[in-house]
Coordinates of C-alpha atoms (C1' of nucleotides) in Angstrom, one line a residue:
Chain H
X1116 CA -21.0 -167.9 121.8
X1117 CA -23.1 -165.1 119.8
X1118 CA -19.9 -163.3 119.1
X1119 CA -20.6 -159.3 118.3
X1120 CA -19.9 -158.6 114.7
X1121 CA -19.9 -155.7 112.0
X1122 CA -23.4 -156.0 110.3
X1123 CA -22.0 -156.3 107.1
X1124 CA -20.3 -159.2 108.2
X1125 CA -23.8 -160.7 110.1
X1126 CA -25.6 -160.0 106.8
X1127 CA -22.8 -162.0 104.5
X1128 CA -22.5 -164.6 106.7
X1129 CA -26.0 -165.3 107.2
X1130 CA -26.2 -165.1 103.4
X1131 CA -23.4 -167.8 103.4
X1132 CA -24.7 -169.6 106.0
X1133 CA -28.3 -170.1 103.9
X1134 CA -26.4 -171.2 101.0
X1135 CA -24.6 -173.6 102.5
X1136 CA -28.0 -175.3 103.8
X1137 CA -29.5 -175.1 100.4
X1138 CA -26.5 -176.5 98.9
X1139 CA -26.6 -179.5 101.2
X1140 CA -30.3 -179.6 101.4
X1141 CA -30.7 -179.7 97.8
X1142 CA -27.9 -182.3 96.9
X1143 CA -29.4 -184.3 99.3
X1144 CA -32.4 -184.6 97.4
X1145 CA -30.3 -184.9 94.2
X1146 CA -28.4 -187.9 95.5
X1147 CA -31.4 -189.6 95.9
X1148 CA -32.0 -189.6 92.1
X1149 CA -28.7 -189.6 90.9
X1150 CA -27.8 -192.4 93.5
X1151 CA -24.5 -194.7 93.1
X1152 CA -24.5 -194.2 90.0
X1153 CA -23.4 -190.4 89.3
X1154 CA -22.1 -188.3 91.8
X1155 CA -22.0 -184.3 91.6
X1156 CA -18.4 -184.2 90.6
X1157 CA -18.6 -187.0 87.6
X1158 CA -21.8 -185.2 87.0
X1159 CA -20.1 -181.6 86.3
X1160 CA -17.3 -183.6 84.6
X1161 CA -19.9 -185.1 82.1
X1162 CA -21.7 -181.9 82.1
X1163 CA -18.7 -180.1 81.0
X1164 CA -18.5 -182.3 78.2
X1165 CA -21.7 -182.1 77.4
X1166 CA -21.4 -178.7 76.8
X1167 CA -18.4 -179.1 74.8
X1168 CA -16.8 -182.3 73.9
X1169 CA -13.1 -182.9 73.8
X1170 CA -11.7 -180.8 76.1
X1171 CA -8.0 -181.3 77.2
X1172 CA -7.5 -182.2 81.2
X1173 CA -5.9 -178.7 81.6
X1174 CA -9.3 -177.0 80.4
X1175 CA -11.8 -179.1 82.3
X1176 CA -9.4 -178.7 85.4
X1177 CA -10.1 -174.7 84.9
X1178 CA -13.5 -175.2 84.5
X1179 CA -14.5 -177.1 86.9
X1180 CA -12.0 -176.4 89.8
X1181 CA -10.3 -179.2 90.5
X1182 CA -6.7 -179.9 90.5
X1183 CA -5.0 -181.9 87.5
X1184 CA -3.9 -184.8 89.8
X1185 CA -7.5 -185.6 90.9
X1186 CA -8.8 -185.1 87.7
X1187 CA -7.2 -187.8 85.7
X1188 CA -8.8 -189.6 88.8
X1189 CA -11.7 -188.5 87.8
X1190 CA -11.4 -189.5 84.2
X1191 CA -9.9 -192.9 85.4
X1192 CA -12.4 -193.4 87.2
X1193 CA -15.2 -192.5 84.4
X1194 CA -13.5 -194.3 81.2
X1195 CA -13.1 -197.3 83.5
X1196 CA -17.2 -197.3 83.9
X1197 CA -17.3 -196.7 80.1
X1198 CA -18.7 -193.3 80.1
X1199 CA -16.0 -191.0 78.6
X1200 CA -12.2 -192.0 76.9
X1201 CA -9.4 -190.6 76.4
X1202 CA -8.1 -189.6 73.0
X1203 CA -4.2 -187.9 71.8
X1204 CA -4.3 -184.4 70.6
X1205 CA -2.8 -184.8 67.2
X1206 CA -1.1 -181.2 67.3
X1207 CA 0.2 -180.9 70.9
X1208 CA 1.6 -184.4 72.0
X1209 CA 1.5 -183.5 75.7
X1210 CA -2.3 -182.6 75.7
X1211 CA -5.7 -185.4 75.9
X1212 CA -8.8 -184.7 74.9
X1213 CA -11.9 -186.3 76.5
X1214 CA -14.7 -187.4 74.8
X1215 CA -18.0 -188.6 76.0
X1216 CA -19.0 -192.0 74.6
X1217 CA -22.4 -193.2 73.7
X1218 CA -23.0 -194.8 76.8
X1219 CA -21.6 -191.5 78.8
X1220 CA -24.2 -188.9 76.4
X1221 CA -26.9 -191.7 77.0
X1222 CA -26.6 -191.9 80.9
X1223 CA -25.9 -187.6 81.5
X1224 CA -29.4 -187.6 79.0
X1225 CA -31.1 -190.1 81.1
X1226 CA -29.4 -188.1 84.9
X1227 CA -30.0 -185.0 83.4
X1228 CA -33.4 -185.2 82.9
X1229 CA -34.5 -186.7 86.0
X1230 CA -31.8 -184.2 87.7
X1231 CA -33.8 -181.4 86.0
X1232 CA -36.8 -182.3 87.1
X1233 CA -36.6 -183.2 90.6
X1234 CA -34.6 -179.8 90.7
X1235 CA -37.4 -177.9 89.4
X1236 CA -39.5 -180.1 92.1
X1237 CA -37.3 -178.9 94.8
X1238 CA -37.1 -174.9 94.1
X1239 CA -40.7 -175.2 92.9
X1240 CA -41.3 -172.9 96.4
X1241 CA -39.9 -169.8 94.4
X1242 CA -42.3 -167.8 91.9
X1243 CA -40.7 -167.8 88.5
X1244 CA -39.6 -164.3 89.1
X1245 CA -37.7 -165.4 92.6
X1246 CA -35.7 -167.8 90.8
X1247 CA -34.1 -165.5 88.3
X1248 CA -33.5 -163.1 91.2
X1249 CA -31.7 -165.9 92.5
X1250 CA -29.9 -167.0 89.7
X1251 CA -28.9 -162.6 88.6
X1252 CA -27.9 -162.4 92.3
X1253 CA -25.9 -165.5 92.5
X1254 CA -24.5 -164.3 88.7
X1255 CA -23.5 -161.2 90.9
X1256 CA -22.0 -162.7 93.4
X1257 CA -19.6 -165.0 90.7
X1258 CA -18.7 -161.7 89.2
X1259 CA -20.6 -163.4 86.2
X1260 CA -22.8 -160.3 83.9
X1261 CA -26.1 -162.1 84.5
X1262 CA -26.7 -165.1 81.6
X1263 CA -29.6 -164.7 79.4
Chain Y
X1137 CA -26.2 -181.6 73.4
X1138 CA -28.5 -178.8 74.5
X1139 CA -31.7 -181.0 75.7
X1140 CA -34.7 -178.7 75.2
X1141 CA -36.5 -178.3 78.9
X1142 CA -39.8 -177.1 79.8
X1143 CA -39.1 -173.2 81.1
X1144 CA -39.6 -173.9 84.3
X1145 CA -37.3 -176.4 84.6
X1146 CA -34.5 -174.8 82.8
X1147 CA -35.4 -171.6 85.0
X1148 CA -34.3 -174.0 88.2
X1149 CA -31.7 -175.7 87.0
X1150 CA -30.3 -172.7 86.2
X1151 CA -30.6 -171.5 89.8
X1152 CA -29.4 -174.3 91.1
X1153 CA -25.9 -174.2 88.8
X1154 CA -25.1 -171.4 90.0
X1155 CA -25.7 -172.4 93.4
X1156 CA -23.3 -175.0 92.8
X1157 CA -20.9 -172.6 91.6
X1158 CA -21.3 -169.9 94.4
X1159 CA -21.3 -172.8 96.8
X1160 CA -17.9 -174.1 95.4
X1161 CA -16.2 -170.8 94.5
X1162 CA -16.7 -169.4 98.2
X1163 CA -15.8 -172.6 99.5
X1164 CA -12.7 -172.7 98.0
X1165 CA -11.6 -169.1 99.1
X1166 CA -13.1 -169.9 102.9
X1167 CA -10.8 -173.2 102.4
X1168 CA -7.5 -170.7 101.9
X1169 CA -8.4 -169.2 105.5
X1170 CA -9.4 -172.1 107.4
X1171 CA -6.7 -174.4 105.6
X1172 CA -6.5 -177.9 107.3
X1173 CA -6.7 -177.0 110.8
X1174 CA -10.8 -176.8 110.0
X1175 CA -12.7 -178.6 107.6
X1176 CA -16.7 -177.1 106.7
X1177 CA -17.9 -180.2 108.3
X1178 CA -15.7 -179.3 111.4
X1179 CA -16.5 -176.2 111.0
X1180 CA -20.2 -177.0 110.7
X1181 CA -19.9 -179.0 114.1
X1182 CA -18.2 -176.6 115.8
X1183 CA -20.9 -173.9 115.0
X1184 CA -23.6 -176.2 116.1
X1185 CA -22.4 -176.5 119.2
X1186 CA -21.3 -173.0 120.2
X1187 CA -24.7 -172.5 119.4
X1188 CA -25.9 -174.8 121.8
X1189 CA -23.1 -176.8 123.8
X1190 CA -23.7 -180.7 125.3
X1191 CA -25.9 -181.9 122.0
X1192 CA -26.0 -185.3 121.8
X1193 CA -24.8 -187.1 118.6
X1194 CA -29.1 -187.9 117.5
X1195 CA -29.7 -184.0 117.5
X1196 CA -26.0 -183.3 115.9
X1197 CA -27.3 -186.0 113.3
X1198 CA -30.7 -184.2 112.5
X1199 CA -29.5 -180.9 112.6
X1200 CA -25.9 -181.3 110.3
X1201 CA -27.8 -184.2 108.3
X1202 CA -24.8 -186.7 108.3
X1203 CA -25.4 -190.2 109.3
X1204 CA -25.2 -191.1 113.4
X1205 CA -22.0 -193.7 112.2
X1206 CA -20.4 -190.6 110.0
X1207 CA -21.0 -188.3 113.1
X1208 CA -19.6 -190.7 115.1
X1209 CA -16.1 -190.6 113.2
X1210 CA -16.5 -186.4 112.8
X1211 CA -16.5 -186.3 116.8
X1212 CA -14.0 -189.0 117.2
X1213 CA -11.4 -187.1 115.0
X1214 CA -12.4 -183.7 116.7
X1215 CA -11.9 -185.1 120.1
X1216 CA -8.6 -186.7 119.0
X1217 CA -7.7 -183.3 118.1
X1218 CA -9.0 -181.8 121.7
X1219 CA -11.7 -179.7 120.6
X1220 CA -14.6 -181.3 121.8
X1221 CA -15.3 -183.7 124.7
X1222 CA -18.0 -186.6 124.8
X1223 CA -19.7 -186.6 128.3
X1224 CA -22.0 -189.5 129.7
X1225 CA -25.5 -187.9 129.9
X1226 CA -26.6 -189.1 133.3
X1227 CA -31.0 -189.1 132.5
X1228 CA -30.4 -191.5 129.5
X1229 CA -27.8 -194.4 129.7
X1230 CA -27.3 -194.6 126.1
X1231 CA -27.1 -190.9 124.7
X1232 CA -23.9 -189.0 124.7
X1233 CA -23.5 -185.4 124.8
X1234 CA -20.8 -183.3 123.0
X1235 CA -19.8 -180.2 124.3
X1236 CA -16.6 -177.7 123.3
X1237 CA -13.2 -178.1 125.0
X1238 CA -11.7 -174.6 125.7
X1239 CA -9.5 -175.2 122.9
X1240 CA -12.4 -175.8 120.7
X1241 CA -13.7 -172.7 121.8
X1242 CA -10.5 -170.7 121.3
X1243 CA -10.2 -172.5 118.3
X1244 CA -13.7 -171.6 116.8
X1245 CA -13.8 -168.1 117.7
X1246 CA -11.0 -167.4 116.0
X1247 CA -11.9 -169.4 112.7
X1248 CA -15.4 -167.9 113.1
X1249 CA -13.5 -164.2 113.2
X1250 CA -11.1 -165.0 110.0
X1251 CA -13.8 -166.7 108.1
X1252 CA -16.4 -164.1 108.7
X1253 CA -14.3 -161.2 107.1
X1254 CA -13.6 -163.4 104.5
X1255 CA -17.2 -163.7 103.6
X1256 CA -17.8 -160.2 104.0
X1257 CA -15.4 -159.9 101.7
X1258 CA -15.9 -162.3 99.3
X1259 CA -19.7 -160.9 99.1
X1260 CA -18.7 -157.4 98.6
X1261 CA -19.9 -157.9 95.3
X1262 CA -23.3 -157.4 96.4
X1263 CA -26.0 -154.6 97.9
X1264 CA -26.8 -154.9 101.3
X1265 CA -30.1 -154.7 99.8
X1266 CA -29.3 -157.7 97.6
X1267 CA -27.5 -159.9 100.3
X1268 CA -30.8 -159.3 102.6
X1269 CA -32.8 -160.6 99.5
X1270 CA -30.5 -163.6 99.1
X1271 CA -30.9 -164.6 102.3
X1272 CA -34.4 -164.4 102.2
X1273 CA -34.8 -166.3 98.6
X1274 CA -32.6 -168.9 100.2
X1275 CA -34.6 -169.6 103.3
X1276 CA -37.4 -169.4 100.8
X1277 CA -36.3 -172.3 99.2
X1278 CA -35.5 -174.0 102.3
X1279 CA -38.9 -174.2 103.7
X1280 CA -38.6 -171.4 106.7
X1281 CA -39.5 -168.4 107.8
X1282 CA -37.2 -165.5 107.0
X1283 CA -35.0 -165.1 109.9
X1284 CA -34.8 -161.6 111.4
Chain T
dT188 C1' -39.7 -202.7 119.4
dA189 C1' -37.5 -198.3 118.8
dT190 C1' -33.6 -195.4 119.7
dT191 C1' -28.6 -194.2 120.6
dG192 C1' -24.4 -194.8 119.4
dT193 C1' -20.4 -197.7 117.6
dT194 C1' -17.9 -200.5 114.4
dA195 C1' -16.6 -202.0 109.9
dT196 C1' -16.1 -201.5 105.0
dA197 C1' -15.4 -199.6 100.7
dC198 C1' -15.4 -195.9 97.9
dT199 C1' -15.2 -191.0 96.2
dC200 C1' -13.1 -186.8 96.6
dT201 C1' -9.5 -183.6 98.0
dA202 C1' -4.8 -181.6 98.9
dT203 C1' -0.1 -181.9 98.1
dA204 C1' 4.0 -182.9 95.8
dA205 C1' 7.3 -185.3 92.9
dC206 C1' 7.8 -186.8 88.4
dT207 C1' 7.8 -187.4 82.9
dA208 C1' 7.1 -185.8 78.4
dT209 C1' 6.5 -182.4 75.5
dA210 C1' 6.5 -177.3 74.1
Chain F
dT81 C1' 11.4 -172.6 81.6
dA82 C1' 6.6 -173.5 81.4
dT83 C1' 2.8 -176.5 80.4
dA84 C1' 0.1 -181.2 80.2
dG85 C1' -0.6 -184.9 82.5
dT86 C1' 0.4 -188.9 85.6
dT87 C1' 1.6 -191.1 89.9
dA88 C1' 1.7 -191.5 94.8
dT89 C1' 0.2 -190.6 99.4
dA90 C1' -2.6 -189.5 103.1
dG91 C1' -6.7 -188.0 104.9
dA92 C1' -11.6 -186.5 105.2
dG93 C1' -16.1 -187.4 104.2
dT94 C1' -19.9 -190.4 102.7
dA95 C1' -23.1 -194.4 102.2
dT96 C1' -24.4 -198.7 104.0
dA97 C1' -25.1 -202.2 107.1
dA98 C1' -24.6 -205.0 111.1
dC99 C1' -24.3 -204.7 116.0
dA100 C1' -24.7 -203.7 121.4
dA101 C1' -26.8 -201.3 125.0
dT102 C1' -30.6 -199.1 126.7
dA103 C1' -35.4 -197.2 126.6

DNA sequence: TATTGTTATACTCTATAACTATA
DNA sequence: TATAGTTATAGAGTATAACAATA
């Protein structure tokens, strides 16, 4: 109960403790939108692509955190539904590059945008100026220089 | 590729990736400390009731948001594991109260201790200044009060 | 009728580790 | 030897829905 701590520690936690609310909070009302159809990790996945298509399993697993075992499930689990597939690297034989398909660019579009705006719906509380404070300090806190 | 977005939205989406990321990174370092003996959904029950012992499973449901049939398997695996206890409440025939075995306890206290330093630590890259602004940006976004 | 809680189902995600094939 | 990826396993968590007991 109301164990005593340093207040450096109080102040993280309760820094931690808000952004795990907000994380749940907010993909709570993302779920809603996305519903069934993406979830947050074949989101990222099709994200990452997004960003760049054709990255090898061993790149996207760096990226996006995840072991290699879970994500070829991952990838199964997307080129089954059609969205993304699987193609040899022609220079290193052991690697696979991923590549979104039409239907996988035309359904992250489609998620995207309604994921973008029900976002901007749910952090519309936070002047303009709050929200890159938010996104600098989080930037910080990733050991990230803050994005332009 | 690179969908243009109104500034607004781009200025929340940006937020909220990094959000994401924070959320995941940390978690992934608390998940090193806490390591299989405690999940964050444990971990998240656990906390709720040292906070206030002998909930029953409706509040739990509100407060964690997780389904009454999800909490229902959350306190079944934490009683299995002799943490918590379910207790008959004796006003209201068909409510059950949860309340903290003194292994749970034990068991909390020192996850709370471990995990706590590990936030500090993990959010050493940031001002006092700036964690006290986090906080408040966060419970911003989350609809309350800034907590004192 | 509404609420509390359980049961059942099916799926996604995660951790872990052994394994194959290339480099 | 190290890397890329797969396979296998087991468990936790989630969504969803039907259900019983009580209010």
């Amino acid at each position: 109960m109301g164990v005593t701590r340093p207040p450096a520690e109080r102040a993280a936690l309760r820094a931690w403790v808000r952004l795990l609310q907000a994380h749940k909070t907010v993909l709570g009302c993302v779920r809603e939108e996305l519903s069934g159809e993406v979830t947050l990790p074949r989101f990222d996945l099709l994200s990452n692509l997004d960003r760049e298509d054709g990255q090898t399993l061993a790149q996207l697993s760096r990226r996006m955190l995840v072991t290699a075992g879970n994500l070829t499930g991952l990838v199964d689990r997307a080129e089954r539904d059609g969205l993304v597939e699987r193609r040899a690297d022609p220079d290193d034989r052991r690697a696979t590059r991923v590549h979104l398909t039409r239907l996988g660019k035309k359904l992250y579009a489609e998620a995207a945008a309604r994921h973008s705006r029900r976002i901007a719906g749910r952090f519309e509380a936070l002047e303009p100026a709050e929200l890159e404070e938010l996104a600098r300090l989080l930037d910080k806190l990733l050991g990230k220089e803050p994005a332009r």
